[in-house]
CSV table of C-alpha atoms in Angstrom, one decimal:
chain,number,residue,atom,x,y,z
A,11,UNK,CA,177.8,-12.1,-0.2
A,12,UNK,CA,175.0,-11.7,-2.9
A,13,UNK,CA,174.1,-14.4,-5.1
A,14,UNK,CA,172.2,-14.7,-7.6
A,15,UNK,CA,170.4,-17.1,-9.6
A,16,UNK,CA,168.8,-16.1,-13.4
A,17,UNK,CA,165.6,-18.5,-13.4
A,18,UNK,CA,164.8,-21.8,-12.2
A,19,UNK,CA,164.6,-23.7,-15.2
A,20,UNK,CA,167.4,-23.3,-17.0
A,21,UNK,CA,170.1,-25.4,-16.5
A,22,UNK,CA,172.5,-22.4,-16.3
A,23,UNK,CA,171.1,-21.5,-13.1
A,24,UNK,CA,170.5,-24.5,-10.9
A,25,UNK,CA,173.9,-22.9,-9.2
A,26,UNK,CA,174.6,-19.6,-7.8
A,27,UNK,CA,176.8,-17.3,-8.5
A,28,UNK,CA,178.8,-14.6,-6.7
A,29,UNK,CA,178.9,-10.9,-7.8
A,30,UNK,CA,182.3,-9.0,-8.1
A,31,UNK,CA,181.9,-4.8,-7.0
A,32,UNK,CA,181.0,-2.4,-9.9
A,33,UNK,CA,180.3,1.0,-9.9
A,34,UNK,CA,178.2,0.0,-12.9
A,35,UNK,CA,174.7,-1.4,-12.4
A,36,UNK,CA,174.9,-4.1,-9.3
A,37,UNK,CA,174.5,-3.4,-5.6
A,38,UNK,CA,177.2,-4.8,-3.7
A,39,UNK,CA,178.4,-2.2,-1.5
A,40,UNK,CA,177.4,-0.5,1.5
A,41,UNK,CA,174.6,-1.9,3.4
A,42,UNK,CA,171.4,-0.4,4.0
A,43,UNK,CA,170.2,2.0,6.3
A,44,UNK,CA,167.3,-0.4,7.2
A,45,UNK,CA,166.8,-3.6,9.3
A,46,UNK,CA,166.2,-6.8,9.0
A,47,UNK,CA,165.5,-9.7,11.5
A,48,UNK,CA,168.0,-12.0,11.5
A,49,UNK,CA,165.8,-14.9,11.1
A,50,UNK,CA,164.5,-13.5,7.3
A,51,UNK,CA,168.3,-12.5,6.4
A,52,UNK,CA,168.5,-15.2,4.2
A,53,UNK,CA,165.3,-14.8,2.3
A,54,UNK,CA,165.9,-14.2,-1.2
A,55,UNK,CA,164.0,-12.9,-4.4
A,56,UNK,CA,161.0,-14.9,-5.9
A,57,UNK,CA,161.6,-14.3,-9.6
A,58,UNK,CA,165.7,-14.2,-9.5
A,59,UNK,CA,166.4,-15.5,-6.5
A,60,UNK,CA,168.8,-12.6,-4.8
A,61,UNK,CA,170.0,-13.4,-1.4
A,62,UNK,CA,170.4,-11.9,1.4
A,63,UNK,CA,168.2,-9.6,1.8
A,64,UNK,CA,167.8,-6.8,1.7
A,65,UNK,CA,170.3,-6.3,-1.2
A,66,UNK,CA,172.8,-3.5,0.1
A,67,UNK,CA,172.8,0.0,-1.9
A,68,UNK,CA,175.4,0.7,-3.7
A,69,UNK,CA,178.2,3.4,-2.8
A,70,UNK,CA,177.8,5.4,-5.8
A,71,UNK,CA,174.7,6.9,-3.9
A,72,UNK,CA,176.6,9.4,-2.0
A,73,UNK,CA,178.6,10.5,-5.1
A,74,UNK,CA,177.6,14.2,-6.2
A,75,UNK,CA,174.8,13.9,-8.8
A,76,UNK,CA,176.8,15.8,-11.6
A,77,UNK,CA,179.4,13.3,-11.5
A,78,UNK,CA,177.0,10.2,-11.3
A,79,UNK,CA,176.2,11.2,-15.2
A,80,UNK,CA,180.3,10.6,-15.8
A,81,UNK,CA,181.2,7.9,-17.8
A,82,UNK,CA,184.9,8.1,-17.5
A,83,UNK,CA,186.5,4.4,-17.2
A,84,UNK,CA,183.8,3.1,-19.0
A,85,UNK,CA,183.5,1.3,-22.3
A,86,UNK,CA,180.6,2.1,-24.1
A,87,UNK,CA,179.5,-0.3,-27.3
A,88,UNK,CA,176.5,1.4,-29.7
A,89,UNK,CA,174.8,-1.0,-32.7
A,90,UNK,CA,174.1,1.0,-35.6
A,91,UNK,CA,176.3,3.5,-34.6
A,92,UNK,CA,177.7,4.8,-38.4
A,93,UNK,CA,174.7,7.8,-38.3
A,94,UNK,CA,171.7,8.9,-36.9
A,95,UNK,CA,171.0,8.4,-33.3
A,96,UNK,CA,173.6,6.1,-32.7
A,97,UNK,CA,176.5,8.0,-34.0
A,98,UNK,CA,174.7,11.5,-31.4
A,99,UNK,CA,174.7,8.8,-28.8
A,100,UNK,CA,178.5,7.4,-29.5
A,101,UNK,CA,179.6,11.3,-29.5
A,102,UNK,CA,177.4,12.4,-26.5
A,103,UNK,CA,179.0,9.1,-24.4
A,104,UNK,CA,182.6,10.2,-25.9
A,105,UNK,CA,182.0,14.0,-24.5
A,106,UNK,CA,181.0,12.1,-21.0
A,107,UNK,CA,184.6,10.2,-20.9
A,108,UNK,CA,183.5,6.7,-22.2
A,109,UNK,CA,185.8,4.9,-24.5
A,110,UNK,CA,183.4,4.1,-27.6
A,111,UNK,CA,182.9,1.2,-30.0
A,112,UNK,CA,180.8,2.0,-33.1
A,113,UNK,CA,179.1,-0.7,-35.1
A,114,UNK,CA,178.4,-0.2,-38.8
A,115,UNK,CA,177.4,-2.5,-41.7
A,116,UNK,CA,177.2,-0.9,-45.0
A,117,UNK,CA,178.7,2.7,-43.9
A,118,UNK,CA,182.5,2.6,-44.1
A,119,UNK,CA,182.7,6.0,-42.9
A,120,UNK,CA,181.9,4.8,-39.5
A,121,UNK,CA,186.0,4.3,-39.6
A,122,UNK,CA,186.6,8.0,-40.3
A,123,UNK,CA,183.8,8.8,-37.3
A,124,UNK,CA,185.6,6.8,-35.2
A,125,UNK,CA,189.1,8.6,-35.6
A,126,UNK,CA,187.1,11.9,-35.1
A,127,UNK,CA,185.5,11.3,-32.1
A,128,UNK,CA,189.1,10.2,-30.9
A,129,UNK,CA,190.3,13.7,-31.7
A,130,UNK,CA,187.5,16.0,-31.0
A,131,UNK,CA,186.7,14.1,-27.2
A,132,UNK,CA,190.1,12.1,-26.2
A,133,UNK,CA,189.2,9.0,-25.8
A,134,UNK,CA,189.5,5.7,-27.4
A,135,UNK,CA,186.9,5.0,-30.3
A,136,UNK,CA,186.9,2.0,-32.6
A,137,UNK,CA,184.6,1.3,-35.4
A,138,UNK,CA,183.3,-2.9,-36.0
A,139,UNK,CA,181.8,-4.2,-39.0
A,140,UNK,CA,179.0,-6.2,-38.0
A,141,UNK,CA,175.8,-7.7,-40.1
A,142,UNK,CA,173.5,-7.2,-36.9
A,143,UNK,CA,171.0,-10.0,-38.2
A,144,UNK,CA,173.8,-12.3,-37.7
A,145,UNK,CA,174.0,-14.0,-34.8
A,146,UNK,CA,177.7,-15.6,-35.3
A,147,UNK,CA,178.5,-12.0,-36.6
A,148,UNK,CA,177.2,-10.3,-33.2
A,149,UNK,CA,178.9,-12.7,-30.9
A,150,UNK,CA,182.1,-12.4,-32.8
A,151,UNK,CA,181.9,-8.4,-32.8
A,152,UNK,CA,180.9,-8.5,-28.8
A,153,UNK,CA,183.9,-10.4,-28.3
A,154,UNK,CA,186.4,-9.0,-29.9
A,155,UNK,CA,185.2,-5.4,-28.1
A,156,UNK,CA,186.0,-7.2,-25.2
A,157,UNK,CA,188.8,-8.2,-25.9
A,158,UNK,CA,190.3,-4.7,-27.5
A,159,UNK,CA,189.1,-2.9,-24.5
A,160,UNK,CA,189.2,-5.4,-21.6
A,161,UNK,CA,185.8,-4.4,-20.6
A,162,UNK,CA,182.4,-3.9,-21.7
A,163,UNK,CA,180.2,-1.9,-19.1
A,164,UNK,CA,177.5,-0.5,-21.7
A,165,UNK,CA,175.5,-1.7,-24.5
A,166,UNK,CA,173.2,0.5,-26.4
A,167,UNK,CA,171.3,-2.0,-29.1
A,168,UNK,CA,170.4,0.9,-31.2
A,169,UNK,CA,170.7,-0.7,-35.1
A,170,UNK,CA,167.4,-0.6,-36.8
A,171,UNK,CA,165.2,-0.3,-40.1
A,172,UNK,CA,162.1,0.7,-40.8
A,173,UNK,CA,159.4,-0.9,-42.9
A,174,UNK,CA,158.8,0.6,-46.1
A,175,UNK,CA,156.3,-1.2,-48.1
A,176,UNK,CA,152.9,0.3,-46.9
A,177,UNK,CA,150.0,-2.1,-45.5
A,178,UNK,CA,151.1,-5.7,-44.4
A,179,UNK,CA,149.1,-7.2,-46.7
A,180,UNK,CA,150.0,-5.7,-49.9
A,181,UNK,CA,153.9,-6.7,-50.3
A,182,UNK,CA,154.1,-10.0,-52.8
A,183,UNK,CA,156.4,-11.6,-50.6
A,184,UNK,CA,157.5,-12.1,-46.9
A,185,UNK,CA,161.3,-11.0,-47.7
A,186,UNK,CA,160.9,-7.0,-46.2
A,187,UNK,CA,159.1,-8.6,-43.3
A,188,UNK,CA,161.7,-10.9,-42.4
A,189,UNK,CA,164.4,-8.2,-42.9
A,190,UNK,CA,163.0,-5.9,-40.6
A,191,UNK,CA,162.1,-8.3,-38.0
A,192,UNK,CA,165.8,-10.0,-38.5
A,193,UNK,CA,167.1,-6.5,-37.9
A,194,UNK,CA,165.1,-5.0,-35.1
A,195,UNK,CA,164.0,-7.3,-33.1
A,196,UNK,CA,166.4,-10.7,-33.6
A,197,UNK,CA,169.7,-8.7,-33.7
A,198,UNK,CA,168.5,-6.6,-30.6
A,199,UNK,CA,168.1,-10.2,-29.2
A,200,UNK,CA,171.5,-11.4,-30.7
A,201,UNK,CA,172.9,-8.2,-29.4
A,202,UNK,CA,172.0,-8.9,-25.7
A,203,UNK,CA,172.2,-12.7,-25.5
A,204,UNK,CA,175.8,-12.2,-26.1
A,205,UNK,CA,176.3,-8.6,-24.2
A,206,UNK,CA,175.1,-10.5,-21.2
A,207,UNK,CA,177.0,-13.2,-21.2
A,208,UNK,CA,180.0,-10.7,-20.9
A,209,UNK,CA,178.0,-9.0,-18.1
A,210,UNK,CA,177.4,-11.8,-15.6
A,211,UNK,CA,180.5,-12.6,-16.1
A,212,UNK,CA,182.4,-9.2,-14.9
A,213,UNK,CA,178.9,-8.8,-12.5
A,214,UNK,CA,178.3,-5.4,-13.9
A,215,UNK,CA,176.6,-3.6,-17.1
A,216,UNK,CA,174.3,-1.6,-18.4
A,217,UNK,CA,171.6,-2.6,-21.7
A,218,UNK,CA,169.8,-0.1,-23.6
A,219,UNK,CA,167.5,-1.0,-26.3
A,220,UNK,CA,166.5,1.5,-28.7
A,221,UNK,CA,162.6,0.4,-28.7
A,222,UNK,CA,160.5,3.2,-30.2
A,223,UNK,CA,157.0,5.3,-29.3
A,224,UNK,CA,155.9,2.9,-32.1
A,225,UNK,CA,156.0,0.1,-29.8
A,226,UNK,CA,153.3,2.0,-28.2
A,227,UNK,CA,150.8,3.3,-30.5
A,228,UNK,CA,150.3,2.8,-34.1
A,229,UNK,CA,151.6,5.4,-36.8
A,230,UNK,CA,149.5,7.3,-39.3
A,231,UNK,CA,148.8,7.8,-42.0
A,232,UNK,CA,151.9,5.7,-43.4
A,233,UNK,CA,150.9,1.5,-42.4
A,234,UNK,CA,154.0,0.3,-40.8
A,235,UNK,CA,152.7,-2.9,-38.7
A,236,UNK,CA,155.8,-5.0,-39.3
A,237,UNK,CA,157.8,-2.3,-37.6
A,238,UNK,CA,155.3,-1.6,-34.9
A,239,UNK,CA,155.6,-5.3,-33.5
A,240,UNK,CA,159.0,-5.2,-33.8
A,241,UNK,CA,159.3,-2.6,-31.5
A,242,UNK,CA,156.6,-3.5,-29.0
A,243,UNK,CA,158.7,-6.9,-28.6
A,244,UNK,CA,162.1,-4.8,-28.0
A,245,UNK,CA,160.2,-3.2,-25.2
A,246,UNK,CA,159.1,-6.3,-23.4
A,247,UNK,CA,162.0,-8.4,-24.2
A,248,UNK,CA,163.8,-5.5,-22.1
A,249,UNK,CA,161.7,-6.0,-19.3
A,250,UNK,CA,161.7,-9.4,-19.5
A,251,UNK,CA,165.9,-9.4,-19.4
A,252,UNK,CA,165.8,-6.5,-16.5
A,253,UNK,CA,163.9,-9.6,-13.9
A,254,UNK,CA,166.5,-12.4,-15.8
A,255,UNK,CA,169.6,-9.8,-15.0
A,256,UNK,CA,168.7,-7.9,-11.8
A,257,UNK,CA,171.7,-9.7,-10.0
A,258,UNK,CA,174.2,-8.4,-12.5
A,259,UNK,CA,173.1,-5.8,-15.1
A,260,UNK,CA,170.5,-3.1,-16.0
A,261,UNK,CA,168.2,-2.9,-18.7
A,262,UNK,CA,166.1,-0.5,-20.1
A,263,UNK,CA,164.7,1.2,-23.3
A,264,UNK,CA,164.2,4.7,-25.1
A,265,UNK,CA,161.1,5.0,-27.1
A,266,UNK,CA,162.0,7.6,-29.6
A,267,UNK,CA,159.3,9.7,-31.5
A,268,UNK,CA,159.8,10.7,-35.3
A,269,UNK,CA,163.5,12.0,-35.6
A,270,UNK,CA,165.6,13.6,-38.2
A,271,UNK,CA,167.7,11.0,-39.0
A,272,UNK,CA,168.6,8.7,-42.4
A,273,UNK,CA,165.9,6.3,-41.1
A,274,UNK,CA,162.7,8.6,-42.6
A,275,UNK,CA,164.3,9.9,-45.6
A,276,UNK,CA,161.8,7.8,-47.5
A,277,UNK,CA,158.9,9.7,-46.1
A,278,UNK,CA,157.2,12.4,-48.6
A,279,UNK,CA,157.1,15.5,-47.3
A,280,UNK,CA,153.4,15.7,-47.4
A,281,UNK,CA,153.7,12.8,-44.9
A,282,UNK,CA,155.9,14.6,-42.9
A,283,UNK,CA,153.4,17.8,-42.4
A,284,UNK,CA,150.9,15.4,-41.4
A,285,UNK,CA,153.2,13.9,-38.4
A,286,UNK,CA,153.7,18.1,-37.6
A,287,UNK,CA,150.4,18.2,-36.8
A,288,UNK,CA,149.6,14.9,-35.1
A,289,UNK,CA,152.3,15.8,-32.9
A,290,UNK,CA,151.7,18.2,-29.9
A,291,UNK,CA,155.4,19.7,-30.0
A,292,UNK,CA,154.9,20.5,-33.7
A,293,UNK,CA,158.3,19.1,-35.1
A,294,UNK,CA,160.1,16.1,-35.4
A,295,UNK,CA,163.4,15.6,-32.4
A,296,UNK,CA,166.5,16.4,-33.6
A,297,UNK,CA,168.9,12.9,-32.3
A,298,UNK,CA,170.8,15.0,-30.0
A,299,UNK,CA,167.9,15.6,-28.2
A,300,UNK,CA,167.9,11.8,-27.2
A,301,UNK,CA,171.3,11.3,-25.2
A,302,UNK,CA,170.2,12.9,-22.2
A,303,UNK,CA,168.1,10.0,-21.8
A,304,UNK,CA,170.7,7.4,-22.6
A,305,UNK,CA,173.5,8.8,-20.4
A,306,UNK,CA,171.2,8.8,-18.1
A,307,UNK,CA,170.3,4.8,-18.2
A,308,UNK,CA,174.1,4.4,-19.4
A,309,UNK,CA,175.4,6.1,-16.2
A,310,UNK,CA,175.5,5.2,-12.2
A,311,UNK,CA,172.8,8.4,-11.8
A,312,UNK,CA,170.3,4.6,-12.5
A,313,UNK,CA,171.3,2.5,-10.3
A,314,UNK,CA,168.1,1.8,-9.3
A,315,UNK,CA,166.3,1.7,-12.6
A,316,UNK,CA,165.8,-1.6,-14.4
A,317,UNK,CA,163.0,-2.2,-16.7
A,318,UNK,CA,162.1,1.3,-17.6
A,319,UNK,CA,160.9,3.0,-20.7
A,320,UNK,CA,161.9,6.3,-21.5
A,321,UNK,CA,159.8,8.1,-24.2
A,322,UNK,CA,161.0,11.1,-25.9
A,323,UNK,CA,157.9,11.9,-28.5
A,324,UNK,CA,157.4,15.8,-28.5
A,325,UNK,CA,154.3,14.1,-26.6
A,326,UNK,CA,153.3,12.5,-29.1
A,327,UNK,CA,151.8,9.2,-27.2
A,328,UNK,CA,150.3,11.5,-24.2
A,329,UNK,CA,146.7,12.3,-25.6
C-alpha cells in the first residue's frame, strides 16, 4: 500500500499515512508496466517519502482522452468566483459536469449566478460569502463546502486584486500594500492550508492557483511591484505544496496575461494601447479563453502533472 509522509520535520508527519483510491489526483491503482528488484521495493521518495516504489499508475490512464477532461462526480470550489475569470472558470467546470461552489465577498450577485449556472448546466451550484484575507473566514467557508457537498476534489484559489497606486515608493502609507498582499498571496495560502487538509484526508484533490505572467516579468509602463511579488510567491508556494502533497493531491498554477475582466477597469485606455503593442498577439484574452487550461489541471487528463505553470499571455513573456 502507498504511504506517504509530507516532510520530516514537522510533527504531522513523523507517521505515515495510507491513501484511499481516487480517480482524482493520486496513484493508487494498477501497477506499472515496469520492474523493480525486489530488494529496492521498499525504497521510497527522498523529499516526501512515497513508498513502495515505483508508485503504481493510476487506472484512469486507459480512459479515452475526451472523457479524462470530464468532471462529472466532482465538486469543484473557485475563490473569487462572483466575475471575471473565476465566474468563466465556475461556468466552464459546470458545462464539464462538476457541481460548483462560488466564493464572493462584496458581490451579492454571486447568489443569482449561482442559481443560473444550476439552470443553464444541471448541476448543483452554491454561492459562499467569504472575506478571503481571513483566515478563520477561509477555513470556515472550506468546511462548510465540505460539508454541503460531502466532498471537495477541486480547488481553484483564483480571488485577487491588483495594485493601483503607481510606484512602491510613492503611496503615504503601507495600507494598499498590505491589502494586496493579504489578498493575493495570504488568502491563496489560507485557501490551501485548509483545502489540504480536506485533501489528505479523502487522499485525493486537485489545487489550482491563479498566479499570473506577472509573476514572471515585470509590467510596463504602469509600476505595480506589490502585485508582481505577490504573484511570483503564488507561483513558488505552488511548487513548493506540489513536493509537500505528491502523496495525495495536485498542484499547479495558471499565469494569465492581461484579460478583460473587472480587475483592469482602472487602467486608461492610453495604457491599454500600450499593452496592444507590447503584446505579440495584439489584444488582451478574453477569460473564457483561460478554462481550457484549468479543466485541464482540474481534470484526470493531469494525473501526472504536479508543480506546473501554465501561461496563457498572447506570448507576451516569450521574447
Amino acid at each position: 500500500m502507498l504511504k506517504y509522509r509530507l516532510s520530516s520535520t514537522s510533527s504531522s508527519s513523523s507517521s505515515s499515512s495510507s491513501i484511499s483510491p481516487s480517480s482524482s489526483s493520486t496513484p493508487t491503482s494498477t501497477p506499472s508496466t515496469s520492474s523493480t528488484p525486489s530488494s529496492t521495493t521498499m525504497a521510497s521518495t527522498y523529499a516526501t517519502d512515497l513508498s513502495p516504489l515505483p508508485v503504481p499508475t493510476p487506472k484512469t490512464v486507459s480512459t479515452p482522452i475526451l472523457d479524462l477532461f470530464s468532471l462529472k462526480g466532482k465538486v469543484a470550489s473557485i475563490t473569487g468566483s462572483s466575475s471575471g475569470i473565476g465566474l468563466e472558470v465556475a461556468r466552464g467546470f459546470a458545462s464539464a459536469g462538476a457541481d460548483i461552489a462560488i466564493w464572493y465577498h462584496g458581490n451579492p450577485s454571486a447568489i443569482e449566478k449561482a442559481k443560473k449556472i444550476e439552470a443553464d448546466f444541471g448541476v448543483r451550484c452554491k454561492a459562499y460569502k467569504c472575506a478571503i484575507d481571513n483566515s478563520k473566514e477561509v477555513e470556515a467557508t472550506i468546511k462548510q463546502i465540505y460539508e454541503d457537498f460531502g466532498a471537495l476534489d477541486i480547488q481553484i484559489a483564483n480571488a485577487g486584486i491588483p495594485w493601483t497606486q503607481g510606484p512602491m515608493i510613492d503611496p503615504e502609507n503601507d495600507d494598499h500594500w498590505h491589502k494586496v498582499v493579504n489578498t493575493d498571496l495570504n488568502g491563496a495560502y489560507y485557501t490551501a492550508k485548509y483545502t489540504g487538509q480536506i485533501f489528505k484526508k479523502q487522499g485525493h484533490g486537485s489545487l489550482v492557483f491563479t498566479a499570473s505572467m506577472s509573476g514572471h516579468i515585470v509590467n510596463i509602463p504602469q509600476m505595480q511591484a506589490c502585485y508582481n511579488a505577490a504573484k511570483a510567491g503564488v507561483l513558488h508556494l505552488s511548487r513548493s505544496l506540489a513536493v509537500e502533497w505528491s502523496g495525495f493531491a495536485r498542484v499547479n498554477t495558471v499565469s494569465p496575461g492581461y484579460m478583460m475582466t473587472e480587475i483592469s477597469d482602472f487602467i486608461p485606455h492610453e495604457t491599454k494601447e500600450k499593452w496592444w503593442k507590447l503584446i505579440p498577439m495584439g489584444r488582451e484574452g478574453d477569460p473564457r479563453e483561460l478554462v481550457g487550461a484549468y479543466l485541464y489541471l482540474a481534470s484526470d487528463a493531469s494525473t501526472y502533472t504536479s508543480g506546473a505553470d501554465i501561461i496563457v499571455d498572447g506570448a507576451y513573456c516569450a521574447p
